[in-house]
Amino acid sequence: MRELVVLGTASQVPTRQRNHNGYLLRWDTEGLLFDPGEGTQRQMQFAGVSATGITRICLTHFHGDHCLGLPGVFARLNLDQVPHPVDVCYPGSGQVFFERLRDVVPYFSGLRERPVAAAGPVQLPDAPFTVEAVALSHRIETFGYRLTEPDGRRMLPDRLAALGIAGPDIGRLQREGSLRLPNGRAVGVEEVSAVRRGQRFAFVMDTRMCSGVEELAQDADMLVIEATFLDADAALAHEFGHLTAAEAARAAAAAGVRTLVLTHFSQRYGDLEGHRAEAAKYFDGELVVAEDLQRVPVPTRR
């Protein structure tokens, strides 16, 4: 199962309908928790999300609405005696803030700290995907994250049948990369398969429009991105280091995004239909204006 579980969609101030940030990406056996703001542990209860399902935690920056839920999550990992290690990725420049959040609750022995010092791949040696941190433009150091699954190959039944390859020989060909037929001919896996591009997921929070947004969004199957303001308040957005719904949608359209998830909405907007209408002017793919506790499937492979 690959899906996004939305735990909170507010920005600096929560509302009666929107909790602070929190997003769990369920990716097969992995669970990546992004930006757990205040109340995330309780939202996990409402969403039916268990702490044992968390394998990685990624923080974009150390503003409270993106990290104050971290102690509660750590405490729950410890209380539930989660048996596997959990990687925590965060801007290394905020090490002192991380330590304050970490040390106010009982220590979880499986915690593996992954401070991010600069843009580039994050070292996650046992992950079935790569995670890359990309610098964004906010009031403090902020990183977005991009998850990329390695490309695979899709076997083509008609070509296999034409060469008489069936049964266990198909598995042997996939494992070894080549197979010798009874007539002596060697068949390479590329002759009977096509490239299956790995899926890509991008997470963008708290930033002005910058090259990092464009880089993260490029060819993403799903882009989760802040849309704090509407274009009528674009000056405020730029002043405080945020995006408008229109800016997020234009970036997604230019990058070839398939599913666009807008979130991190300012409390000034009680009704989010304006965000939907503004984004729809520029983006014609699957558009989701996120709601708390919503589940959004990652689109199937191309």
C-alpha positions as CSV (number, residue, x, y, z in Angstrom):
1,M,0.0,0.0,0.0
2,R,1.2,3.5,-0.9
3,E,-0.8,6.4,0.4
4,L,-0.5,9.7,2.2
5,V,-2.3,10.0,5.5
6,V,-2.9,13.6,6.3
7,L,-2.7,14.3,10.0
8,G,-2.9,18.1,10.0
9,T,-3.2,20.9,7.5
10,A,-2.9,24.1,9.5
11,S,0.0,26.5,9.4
12,Q,1.1,28.6,12.4
13,V,-2.3,28.6,14.1
14,P,-4.5,25.6,14.2
15,T,-8.3,26.0,13.8
16,R,-11.3,23.9,14.9
17,Q,-11.1,22.0,11.6
18,R,-7.3,21.9,11.0
19,N,-4.6,20.6,13.3
20,H,-1.0,21.6,13.0
21,N,1.1,19.8,10.3
22,G,1.6,16.1,10.2
23,Y,1.9,13.7,7.2
24,L,2.5,10.0,7.1
25,L,3.6,8.5,3.8
26,R,2.9,4.8,3.8
27,W,5.2,3.2,1.3
28,D,4.9,-0.6,1.3
29,T,6.5,-1.7,4.6
30,E,7.9,1.8,5.3
31,G,6.2,4.7,7.1
32,L,7.7,8.2,6.7
33,L,6.4,10.8,9.1
34,F,6.9,14.4,7.8
35,D,6.8,17.5,10.0
36,P,5.0,16.3,13.1
37,G,3.5,19.5,14.6
38,E,1.7,19.8,17.9
39,G,-1.0,17.2,18.4
40,T,0.4,14.7,15.9
41,Q,0.2,11.8,18.4
42,R,-3.5,12.4,19.0
43,Q,-4.1,12.8,15.2
44,M,-2.4,9.4,14.7
45,Q,-5.0,7.9,17.1
46,F,-7.9,9.4,15.1
47,A,-6.4,8.2,11.8
48,G,-5.8,4.7,13.0
49,V,-2.0,5.1,12.6
50,S,0.2,3.0,14.9
51,A,3.7,4.2,16.1
52,T,5.0,0.8,15.0
53,G,4.3,1.8,11.4
54,I,6.8,4.7,11.6
55,T,10.2,3.8,10.1
56,R,11.6,7.3,9.3
57,I,10.8,10.9,10.4
58,C,11.7,13.9,8.3
59,L,11.7,17.5,9.5
60,T,11.9,20.4,7.1
61,H,12.8,23.0,9.7
62,F,12.4,23.9,13.3
63,H,9.4,26.2,13.4
64,G,7.0,25.0,16.1
65,D,4.1,24.0,13.7
66,H,6.5,21.6,12.1
67,C,8.2,20.0,15.0
68,L,6.5,20.4,18.4
69,G,4.8,17.1,18.0
70,L,8.1,15.3,17.9
71,P,8.5,14.7,21.7
72,G,5.1,13.0,21.8
73,V,6.0,10.8,18.8
74,F,9.3,9.8,20.5
75,A,7.5,9.1,23.7
76,R,5.1,6.8,21.9
77,L,7.8,5.0,20.1
78,N,9.4,4.3,23.5
79,L,6.1,3.4,25.2
80,D,5.0,1.0,22.5
81,Q,8.5,-0.6,22.5
82,V,8.8,-0.3,18.7
83,P,11.2,-3.1,17.7
84,H,12.8,-1.5,14.7
85,P,15.2,1.5,14.4
86,V,13.7,4.8,13.3
87,D,15.8,7.4,11.3
88,V,15.2,11.1,12.1
89,C,16.3,13.5,9.3
90,Y,16.5,17.2,10.2
91,P,18.5,20.3,9.4
92,G,21.8,19.9,11.3
93,S,21.9,23.7,11.9
94,G,19.0,23.1,14.3
95,Q,20.8,20.5,16.4
96,V,20.3,22.3,19.7
97,F,16.5,22.5,19.0
98,F,16.4,18.8,18.1
99,E,18.1,17.9,21.3
100,R,15.7,19.9,23.4
101,L,12.8,18.2,21.8
102,R,14.4,14.8,22.1
103,D,15.4,15.1,25.7
104,V,12.1,16.1,27.3
105,V,10.8,12.5,27.0
106,P,12.2,9.0,27.7
107,Y,14.8,8.1,25.2
108,F,13.9,5.7,22.4
109,S,16.8,3.4,22.0
110,G,16.1,2.8,18.3
111,L,16.6,6.4,17.3
112,R,19.1,7.0,14.6
113,E,19.8,10.7,14.1
114,R,20.5,11.9,10.5
115,P,21.3,15.6,10.6
116,V,21.3,17.2,7.2
117,A,24.2,19.6,6.7
118,A,23.7,20.4,3.1
119,A,21.6,19.6,0.1
120,G,22.0,16.1,-1.3
121,P,21.3,12.4,-0.5
122,V,20.4,11.5,3.0
123,Q,22.3,8.4,4.3
124,L,19.6,5.8,4.8
125,P,21.6,2.6,4.1
126,D,18.7,0.1,4.5
127,A,16.0,2.0,2.7
128,P,14.4,0.6,-0.5
129,F,14.5,4.1,-2.0
130,T,16.7,7.2,-2.0
131,V,15.8,10.3,0.0
132,E,17.3,13.6,-1.1
133,A,17.3,16.9,0.8
134,V,16.9,20.1,-1.2
135,A,17.4,23.6,0.2
136,L,14.4,25.9,0.2
137,S,14.0,29.7,0.8
138,H,12.4,30.4,4.2
139,R,13.2,32.5,7.2
140,I,15.5,29.8,8.7
141,E,17.3,26.9,7.1
142,T,14.7,24.7,5.5
143,F,14.9,21.5,3.4
144,G,12.4,19.8,1.2
145,Y,12.6,16.0,0.7
146,R,12.4,13.9,-2.5
147,L,11.9,10.2,-2.3
148,T,12.9,8.2,-5.5
149,E,12.3,4.5,-6.0
150,P,14.9,2.8,-8.2
151,D,13.8,1.9,-11.7
152,G,12.8,-1.7,-12.3
153,R,11.8,-3.8,-15.3
154,R,8.4,-5.1,-16.5
155,M,8.5,-8.5,-18.2
156,L,6.7,-8.6,-21.6
157,P,4.6,-11.8,-21.9
158,D,4.4,-11.7,-25.7
159,R,8.2,-11.6,-26.1
160,L,8.7,-14.3,-23.5
161,A,6.1,-16.5,-25.2
162,A,7.8,-15.9,-28.6
163,L,11.1,-17.3,-27.3
164,G,9.4,-20.1,-25.4
165,I,10.5,-18.8,-21.9
166,A,8.1,-19.8,-19.2
167,G,7.8,-21.0,-15.6
168,P,11.0,-20.9,-13.4
169,D,13.1,-19.7,-16.3
170,I,11.4,-16.3,-16.1
171,G,12.5,-15.9,-12.5
172,R,16.0,-17.1,-13.3
173,L,16.2,-14.6,-16.2
174,Q,15.1,-11.8,-13.8
175,R,17.6,-12.7,-11.1
176,E,20.6,-13.4,-13.3
177,G,20.0,-10.9,-16.2
178,S,20.4,-13.5,-19.0
179,L,19.3,-17.0,-19.9
180,R,20.6,-19.6,-22.4
181,L,17.9,-21.3,-24.4
182,P,18.0,-25.0,-25.4
183,N,19.1,-24.0,-28.9
184,G,22.1,-22.3,-27.4
185,R,21.0,-18.7,-27.9
186,A,21.6,-16.3,-25.0
187,V,18.7,-14.0,-24.1
188,G,19.2,-10.8,-22.1
189,V,16.5,-9.5,-19.8
190,E,16.4,-6.3,-21.7
191,E,15.1,-8.2,-24.8
192,V,12.0,-9.4,-23.0
193,S,11.2,-6.5,-20.7
194,A,10.7,-2.8,-20.6
195,V,11.9,-0.2,-18.0
196,R,9.4,0.4,-15.2
197,R,10.2,3.8,-13.8
198,G,10.3,4.0,-10.0
199,Q,7.8,6.2,-8.3
200,R,8.7,9.7,-7.0
201,F,7.3,11.6,-4.0
202,A,8.2,15.2,-3.1
203,F,7.5,17.2,0.1
204,V,7.7,21.0,0.1
205,M,7.0,23.1,3.1
206,D,7.5,26.8,4.1
207,T,9.3,28.4,1.2
208,R,9.2,31.2,-1.2
209,M,9.3,30.2,-4.9
210,C,12.8,29.1,-5.6
211,S,14.8,26.6,-7.7
212,G,14.5,24.1,-4.9
213,V,10.7,23.9,-5.4
214,E,11.2,23.3,-9.1
215,E,13.9,20.6,-8.4
216,L,11.8,18.8,-5.9
217,A,8.6,18.8,-8.0
218,Q,10.2,17.6,-11.2
219,D,8.4,14.5,-12.5
220,A,6.9,13.7,-9.1
221,D,4.1,11.2,-9.0
222,M,2.8,13.0,-5.8
223,L,3.8,16.5,-4.6
224,V,2.7,17.6,-1.2
225,I,3.3,21.3,-1.0
226,E,2.4,24.3,1.1
227,A,-0.2,26.7,-0.2
228,T,-0.4,29.0,2.8
229,F,-1.9,32.0,1.0
230,L,-3.9,33.0,-2.0
231,D,-2.5,35.2,-4.8
232,A,-4.4,38.2,-3.4
233,D,-2.0,38.0,-0.4
234,A,1.1,37.2,-2.5
235,A,3.1,40.1,-0.9
236,L,2.5,38.6,2.6
237,A,3.5,35.2,1.3
238,H,6.8,36.4,0.0
239,E,7.5,38.5,3.1
240,F,7.0,35.5,5.4
241,G,8.6,32.9,3.2
242,H,5.5,31.0,1.8
243,L,3.8,30.1,-1.4
244,T,0.3,30.9,-2.8
245,A,-2.0,28.2,-4.2
246,A,-1.3,29.6,-7.7
247,E,2.4,29.5,-7.3
248,A,2.3,25.9,-6.1
249,A,0.0,24.9,-9.0
250,R,2.1,26.6,-11.6
251,A,5.3,24.8,-10.3
252,A,3.5,21.5,-10.3
253,A,2.2,21.9,-13.8
254,A,5.6,22.9,-15.2
255,A,7.2,19.9,-13.5
256,G,4.8,17.3,-14.8
257,V,3.4,16.4,-11.4
258,R,0.6,13.8,-11.5
259,T,-1.1,14.3,-8.1
260,L,-0.8,17.7,-6.4
261,V,-1.7,17.9,-2.7
262,L,-2.1,21.4,-1.3
263,T,-1.8,22.0,2.5
264,H,-0.5,24.2,5.3
265,F,-3.3,26.8,5.1
266,S,-3.3,30.1,6.9
267,Q,-6.0,30.4,9.6
268,R,-7.3,33.5,7.8
269,Y,-9.0,31.3,5.3
270,G,-12.1,29.6,6.7
271,D,-13.1,28.3,3.3
272,L,-10.6,26.6,1.0
273,E,-12.6,26.7,-2.2
274,G,-10.5,29.7,-3.2
275,H,-7.4,27.6,-3.0
276,R,-9.0,24.9,-5.2
277,A,-10.2,27.4,-7.8
278,E,-6.9,29.3,-7.9
279,A,-4.9,26.1,-8.3
280,A,-7.2,24.6,-10.9
281,K,-6.5,27.5,-13.2
282,Y,-3.0,26.3,-13.7
283,F,-2.9,22.6,-12.8
284,D,-5.1,20.0,-14.7
285,G,-3.9,16.8,-13.0
286,E,-5.3,15.3,-9.9
287,L,-5.7,18.1,-7.4
288,V,-6.3,17.5,-3.7
289,V,-7.0,20.3,-1.2
290,A,-6.0,18.4,1.8
291,E,-8.3,17.9,4.8
292,D,-7.3,16.5,8.2
293,L,-7.4,12.7,8.4
294,Q,-7.8,12.3,4.7
295,R,-6.0,9.5,2.9
296,V,-4.6,10.1,-0.6
297,P,-3.4,7.1,-2.7
298,V,-0.1,7.5,-4.5
299,P,-1.0,7.2,-8.2
300,T,-0.2,3.8,-9.8
301,R,3.0,3.5,-11.8
302,R,3.0,5.1,-15.3
